Coordinates of N, CA and C in Angstrom, one line a residue:
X1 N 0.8 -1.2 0.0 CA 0.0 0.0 0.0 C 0.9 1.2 0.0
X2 N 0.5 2.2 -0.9 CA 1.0 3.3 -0.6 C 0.7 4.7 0.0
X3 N 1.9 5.3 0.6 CA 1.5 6.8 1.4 C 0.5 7.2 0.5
X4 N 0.1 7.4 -0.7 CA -1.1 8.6 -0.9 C -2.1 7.4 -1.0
X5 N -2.5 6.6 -0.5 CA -3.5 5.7 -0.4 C -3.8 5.5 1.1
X6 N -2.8 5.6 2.0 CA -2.8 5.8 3.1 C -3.4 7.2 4.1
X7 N -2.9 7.9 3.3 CA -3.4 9.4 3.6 C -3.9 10.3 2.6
X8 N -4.5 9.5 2.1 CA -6.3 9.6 1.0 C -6.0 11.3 0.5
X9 N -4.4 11.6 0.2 CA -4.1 12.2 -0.9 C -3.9 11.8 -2.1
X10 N -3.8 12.4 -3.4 CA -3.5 11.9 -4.5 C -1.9 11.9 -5.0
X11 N -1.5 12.7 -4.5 CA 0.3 12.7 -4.7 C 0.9 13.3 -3.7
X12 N 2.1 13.0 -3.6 CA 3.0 14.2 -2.9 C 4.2 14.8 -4.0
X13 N 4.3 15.9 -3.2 CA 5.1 16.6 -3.7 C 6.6 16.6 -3.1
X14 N 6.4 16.9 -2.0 CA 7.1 17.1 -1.1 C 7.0 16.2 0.5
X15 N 7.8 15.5 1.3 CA 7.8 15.2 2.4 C 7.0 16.2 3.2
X16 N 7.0 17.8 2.8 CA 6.9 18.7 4.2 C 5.7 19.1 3.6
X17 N 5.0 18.4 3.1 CA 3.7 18.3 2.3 C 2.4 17.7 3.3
X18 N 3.1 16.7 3.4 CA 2.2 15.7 4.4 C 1.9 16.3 6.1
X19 N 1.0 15.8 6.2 CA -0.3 16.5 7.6 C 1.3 15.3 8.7
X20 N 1.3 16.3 9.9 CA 1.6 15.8 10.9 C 0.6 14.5 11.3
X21 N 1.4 13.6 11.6 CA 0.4 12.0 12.0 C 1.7 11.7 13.0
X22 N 1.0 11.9 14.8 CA 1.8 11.5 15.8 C 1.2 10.2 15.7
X23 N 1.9 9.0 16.5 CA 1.5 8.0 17.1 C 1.0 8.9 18.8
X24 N -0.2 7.9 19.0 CA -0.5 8.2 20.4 C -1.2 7.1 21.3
X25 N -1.5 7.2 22.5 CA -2.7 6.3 23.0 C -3.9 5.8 22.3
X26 N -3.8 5.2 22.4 CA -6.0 4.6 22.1 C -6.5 5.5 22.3
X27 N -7.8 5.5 22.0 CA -8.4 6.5 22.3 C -9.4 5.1 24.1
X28 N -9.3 6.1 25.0 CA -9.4 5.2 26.3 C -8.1 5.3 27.4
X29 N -7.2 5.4 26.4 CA -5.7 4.8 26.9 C -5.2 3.5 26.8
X30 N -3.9 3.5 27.1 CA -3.8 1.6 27.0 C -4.0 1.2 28.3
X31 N -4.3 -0.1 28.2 CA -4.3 -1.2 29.6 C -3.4 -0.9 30.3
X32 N -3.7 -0.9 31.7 CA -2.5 -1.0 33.0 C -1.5 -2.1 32.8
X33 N -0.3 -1.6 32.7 CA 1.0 -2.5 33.0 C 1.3 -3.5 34.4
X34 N 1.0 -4.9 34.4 CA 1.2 -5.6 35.5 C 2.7 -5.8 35.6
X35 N 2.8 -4.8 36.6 CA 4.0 -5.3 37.4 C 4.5 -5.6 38.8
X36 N 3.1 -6.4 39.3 CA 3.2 -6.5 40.6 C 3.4 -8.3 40.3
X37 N 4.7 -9.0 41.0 CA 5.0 -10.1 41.3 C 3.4 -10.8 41.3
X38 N 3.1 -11.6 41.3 CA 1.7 -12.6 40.8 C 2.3 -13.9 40.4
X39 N 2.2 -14.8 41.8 CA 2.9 -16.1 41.1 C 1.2 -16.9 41.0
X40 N 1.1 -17.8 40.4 CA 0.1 -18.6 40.2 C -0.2 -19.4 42.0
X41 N -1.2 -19.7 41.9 CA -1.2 -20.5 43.5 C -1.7 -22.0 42.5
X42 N -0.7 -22.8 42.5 CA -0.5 -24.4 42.2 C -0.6 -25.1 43.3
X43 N -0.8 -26.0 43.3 CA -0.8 -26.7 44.4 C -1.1 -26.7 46.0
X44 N -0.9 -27.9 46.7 CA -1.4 -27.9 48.2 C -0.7 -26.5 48.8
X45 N -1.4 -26.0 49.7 CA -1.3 -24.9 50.5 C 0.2 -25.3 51.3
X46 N 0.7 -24.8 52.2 CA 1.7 -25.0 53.2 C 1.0 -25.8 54.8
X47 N 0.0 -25.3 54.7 CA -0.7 -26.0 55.7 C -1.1 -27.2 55.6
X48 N -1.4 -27.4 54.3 CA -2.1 -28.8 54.0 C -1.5 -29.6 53.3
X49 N 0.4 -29.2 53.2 CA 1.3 -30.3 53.1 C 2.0 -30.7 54.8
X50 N 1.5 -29.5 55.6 CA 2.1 -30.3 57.0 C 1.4 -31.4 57.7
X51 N -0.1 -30.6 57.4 CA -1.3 -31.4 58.3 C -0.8 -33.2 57.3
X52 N -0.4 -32.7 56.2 CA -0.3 -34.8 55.3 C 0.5 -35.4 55.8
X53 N 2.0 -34.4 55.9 CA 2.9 -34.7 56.5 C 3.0 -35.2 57.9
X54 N 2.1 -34.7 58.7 CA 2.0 -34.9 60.4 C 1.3 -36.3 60.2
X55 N -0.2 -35.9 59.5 CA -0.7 -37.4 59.4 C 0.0 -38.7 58.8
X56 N 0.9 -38.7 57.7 CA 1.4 -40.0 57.4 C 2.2 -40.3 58.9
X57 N 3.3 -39.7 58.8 CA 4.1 -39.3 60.5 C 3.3 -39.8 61.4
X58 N 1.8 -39.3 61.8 CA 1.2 -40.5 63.2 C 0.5 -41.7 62.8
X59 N 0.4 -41.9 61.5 CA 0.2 -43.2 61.3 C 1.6 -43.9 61.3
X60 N 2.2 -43.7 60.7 CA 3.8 -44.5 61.0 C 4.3 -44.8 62.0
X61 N 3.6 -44.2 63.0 CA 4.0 -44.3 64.8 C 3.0 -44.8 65.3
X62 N 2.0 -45.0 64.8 CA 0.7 -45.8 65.2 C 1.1 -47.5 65.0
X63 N 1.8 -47.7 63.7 CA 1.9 -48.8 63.3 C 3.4 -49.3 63.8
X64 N 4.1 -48.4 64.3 CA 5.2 -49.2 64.9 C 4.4 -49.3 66.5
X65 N 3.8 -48.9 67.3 CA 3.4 -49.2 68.4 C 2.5 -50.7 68.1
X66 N 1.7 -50.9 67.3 CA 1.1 -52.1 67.0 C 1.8 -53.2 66.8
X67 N 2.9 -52.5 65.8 CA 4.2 -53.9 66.2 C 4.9 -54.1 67.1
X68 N 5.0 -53.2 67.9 CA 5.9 -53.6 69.2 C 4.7 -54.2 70.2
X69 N 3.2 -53.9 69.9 CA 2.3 -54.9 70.8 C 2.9 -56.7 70.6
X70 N 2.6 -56.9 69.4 CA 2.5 -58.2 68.9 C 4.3 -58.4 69.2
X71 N 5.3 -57.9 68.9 CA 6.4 -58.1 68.8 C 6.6 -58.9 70.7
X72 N 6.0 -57.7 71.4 CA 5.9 -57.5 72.6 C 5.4 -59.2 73.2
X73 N 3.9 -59.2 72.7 CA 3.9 -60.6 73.2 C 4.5 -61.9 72.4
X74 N 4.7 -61.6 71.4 CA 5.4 -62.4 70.9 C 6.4 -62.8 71.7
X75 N 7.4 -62.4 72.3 CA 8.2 -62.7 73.0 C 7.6 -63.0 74.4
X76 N 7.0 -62.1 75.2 CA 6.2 -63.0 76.2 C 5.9 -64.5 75.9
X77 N 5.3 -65.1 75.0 CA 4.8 -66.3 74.8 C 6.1 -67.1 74.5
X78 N 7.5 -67.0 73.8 CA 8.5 -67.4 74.1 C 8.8 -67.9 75.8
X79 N 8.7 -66.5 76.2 CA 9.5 -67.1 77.3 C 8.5 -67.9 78.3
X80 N 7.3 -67.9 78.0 CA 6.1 -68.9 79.3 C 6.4 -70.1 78.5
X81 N 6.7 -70.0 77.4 CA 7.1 -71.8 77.3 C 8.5 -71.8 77.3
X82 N 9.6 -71.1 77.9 CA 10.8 -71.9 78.0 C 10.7 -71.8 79.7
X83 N 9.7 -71.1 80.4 CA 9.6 -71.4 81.5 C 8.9 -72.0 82.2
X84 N 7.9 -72.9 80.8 CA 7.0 -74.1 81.3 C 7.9 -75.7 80.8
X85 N 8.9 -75.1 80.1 CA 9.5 -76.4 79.8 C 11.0 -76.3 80.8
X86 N 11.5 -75.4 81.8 CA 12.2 -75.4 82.3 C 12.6 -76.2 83.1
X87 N 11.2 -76.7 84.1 CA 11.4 -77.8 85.2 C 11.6 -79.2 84.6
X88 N 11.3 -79.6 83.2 CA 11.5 -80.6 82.4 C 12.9 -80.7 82.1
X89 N 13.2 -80.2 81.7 CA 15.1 -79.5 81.2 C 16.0 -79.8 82.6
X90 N 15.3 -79.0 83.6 CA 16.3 -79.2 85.0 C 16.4 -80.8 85.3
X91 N 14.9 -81.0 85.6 CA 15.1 -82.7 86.0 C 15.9 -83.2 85.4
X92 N 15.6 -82.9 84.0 CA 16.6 -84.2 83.0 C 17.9 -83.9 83.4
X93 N 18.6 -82.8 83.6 CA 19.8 -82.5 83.7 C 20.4 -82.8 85.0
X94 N 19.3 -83.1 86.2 CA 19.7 -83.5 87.4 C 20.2 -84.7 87.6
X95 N 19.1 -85.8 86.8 CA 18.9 -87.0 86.7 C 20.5 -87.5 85.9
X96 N 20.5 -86.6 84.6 CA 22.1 -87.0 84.2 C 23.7 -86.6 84.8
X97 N 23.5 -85.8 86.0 CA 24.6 -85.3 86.8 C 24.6 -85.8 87.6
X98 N 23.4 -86.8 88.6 CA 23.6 -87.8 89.2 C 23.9 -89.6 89.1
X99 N 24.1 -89.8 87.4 CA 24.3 -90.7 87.2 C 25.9 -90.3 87.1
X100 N 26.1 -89.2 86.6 CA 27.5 -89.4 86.1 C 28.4 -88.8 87.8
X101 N 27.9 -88.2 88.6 CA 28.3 -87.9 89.9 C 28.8 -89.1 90.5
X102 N 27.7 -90.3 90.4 CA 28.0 -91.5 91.0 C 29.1 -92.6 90.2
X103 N 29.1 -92.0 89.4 CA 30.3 -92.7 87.8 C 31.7 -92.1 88.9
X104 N 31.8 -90.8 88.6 CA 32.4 -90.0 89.3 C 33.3 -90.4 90.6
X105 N 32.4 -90.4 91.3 CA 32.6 -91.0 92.9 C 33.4 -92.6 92.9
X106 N 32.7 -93.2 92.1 CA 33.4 -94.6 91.6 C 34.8 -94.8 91.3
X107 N 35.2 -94.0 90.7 CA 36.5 -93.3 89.7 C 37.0 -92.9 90.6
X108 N 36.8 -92.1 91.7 CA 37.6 -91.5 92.5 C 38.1 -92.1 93.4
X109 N 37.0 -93.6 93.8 CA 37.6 -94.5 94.9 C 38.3 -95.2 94.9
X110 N 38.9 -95.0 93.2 CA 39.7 -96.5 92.5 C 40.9 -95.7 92.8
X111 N 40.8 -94.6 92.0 CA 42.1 -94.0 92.0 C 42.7 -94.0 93.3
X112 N 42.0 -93.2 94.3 CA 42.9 -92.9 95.4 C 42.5 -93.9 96.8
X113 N 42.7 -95.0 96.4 CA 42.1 -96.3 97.2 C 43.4 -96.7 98.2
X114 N 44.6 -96.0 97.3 CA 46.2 -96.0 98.2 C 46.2 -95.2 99.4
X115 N 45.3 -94.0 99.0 CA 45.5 -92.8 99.6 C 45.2 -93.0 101.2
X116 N 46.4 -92.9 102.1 CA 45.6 -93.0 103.3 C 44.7 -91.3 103.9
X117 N 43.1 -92.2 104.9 CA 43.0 -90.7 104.9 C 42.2 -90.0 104.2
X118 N 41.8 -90.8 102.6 CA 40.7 -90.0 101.4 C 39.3 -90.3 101.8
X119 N 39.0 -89.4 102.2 CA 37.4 -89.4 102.1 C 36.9 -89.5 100.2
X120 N 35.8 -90.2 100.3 CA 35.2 -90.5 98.8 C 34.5 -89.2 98.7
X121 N 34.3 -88.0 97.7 CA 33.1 -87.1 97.7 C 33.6 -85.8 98.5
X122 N 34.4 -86.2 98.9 CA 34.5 -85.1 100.1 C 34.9 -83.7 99.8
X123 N 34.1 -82.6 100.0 CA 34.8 -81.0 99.4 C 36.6 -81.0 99.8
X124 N 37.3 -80.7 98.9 CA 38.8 -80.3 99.6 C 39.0 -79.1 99.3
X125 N 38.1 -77.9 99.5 CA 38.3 -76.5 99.9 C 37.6 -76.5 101.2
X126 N 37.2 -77.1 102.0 CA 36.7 -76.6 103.0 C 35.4 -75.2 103.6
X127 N 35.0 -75.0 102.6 CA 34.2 -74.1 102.2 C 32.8 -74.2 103.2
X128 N 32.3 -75.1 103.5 CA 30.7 -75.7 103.8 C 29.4 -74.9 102.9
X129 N 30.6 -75.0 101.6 CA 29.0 -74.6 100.9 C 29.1 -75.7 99.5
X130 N 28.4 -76.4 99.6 CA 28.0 -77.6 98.3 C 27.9 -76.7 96.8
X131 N 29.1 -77.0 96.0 CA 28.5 -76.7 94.7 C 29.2 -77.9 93.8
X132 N 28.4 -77.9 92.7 CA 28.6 -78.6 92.0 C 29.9 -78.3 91.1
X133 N 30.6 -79.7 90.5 CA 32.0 -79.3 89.9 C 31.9 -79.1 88.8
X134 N 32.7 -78.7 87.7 CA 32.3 -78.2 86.2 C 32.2 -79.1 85.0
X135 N 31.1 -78.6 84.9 CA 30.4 -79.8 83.9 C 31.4 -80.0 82.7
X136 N 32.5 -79.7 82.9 CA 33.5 -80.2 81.4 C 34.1 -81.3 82.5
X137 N 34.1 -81.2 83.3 CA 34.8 -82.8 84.2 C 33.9 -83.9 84.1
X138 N 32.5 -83.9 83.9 CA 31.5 -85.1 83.7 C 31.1 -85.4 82.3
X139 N 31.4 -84.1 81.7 CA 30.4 -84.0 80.4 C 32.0 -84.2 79.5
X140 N 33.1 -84.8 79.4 CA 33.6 -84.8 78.2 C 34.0 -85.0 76.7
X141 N 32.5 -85.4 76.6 CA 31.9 -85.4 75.0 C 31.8 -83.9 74.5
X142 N 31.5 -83.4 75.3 CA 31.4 -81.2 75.1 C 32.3 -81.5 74.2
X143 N 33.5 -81.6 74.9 CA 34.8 -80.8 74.5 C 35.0 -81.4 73.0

């Protein structure tokens, strides 16, 4: 398109011919310039990633207290039956320290049968307190 079709003359002559034509506003004005910071609001609030946060957090502490219930009796119930099978365990173990005590005692009367003076069984610490001797001296299959 051309200037005299533009400005609905028929020719020019001259540049200093032509009508002043400023650029200006709209007529209105233009739109207000946003330049105030404006972030979008996306997403959970700050409050309502704590409150999710808090809640997963007391369920996760809810369910370790539940396991330490059962964990809890679980082990209870261990130990009522190693302490219902205890007195079974002791007997047996009495019953085989006095077979082999008397094994024992046997052995001892052969050996020191020279000895003038040996009591059979007899404590030689002088203590007067009865304990039993260590079970790698009766039990030598252990070893």
């Amino acid at each position: 398109m051309t200037e005299a079709v533009i400005r609905k003359k028929p020719g020019m002559v001259s540049v200093k011919d032509m009508p002043i034509l400023q650029d200006g506003p709209p007529p209105g004005g233009f739109a207000p310039v946003r330049y105030a910071r404006r972030i979008p609001n996306k997403g959970p609030s700050a409050m309502a990633i704590f409150l999710a946060a808090f809640g997963a957090f007391s369920y996760g502490m809810y369910q370790v207290g539940q396991g330490n219930k059962i964990r809890r009796a679980l082990k209870e119930e261990k130990f009522a039956a190693r302490r219902a099978v205890l007195p079974v365990l002791q007997a047996e173990e009495d019953e085989r320290f006095v077979k082999e005590w008397k094994k024992y005692l046997e052995y001892e009367a052969e050996v020191m049968k020279d000895v003038p003076g040996w009591k059979v069984g007899e404590n030689v610490y002088n203590s007067g307190r009865w304990m039993p001797p260590a079970t790698g001296e009766l039990r030598p299959e252990v070893w």
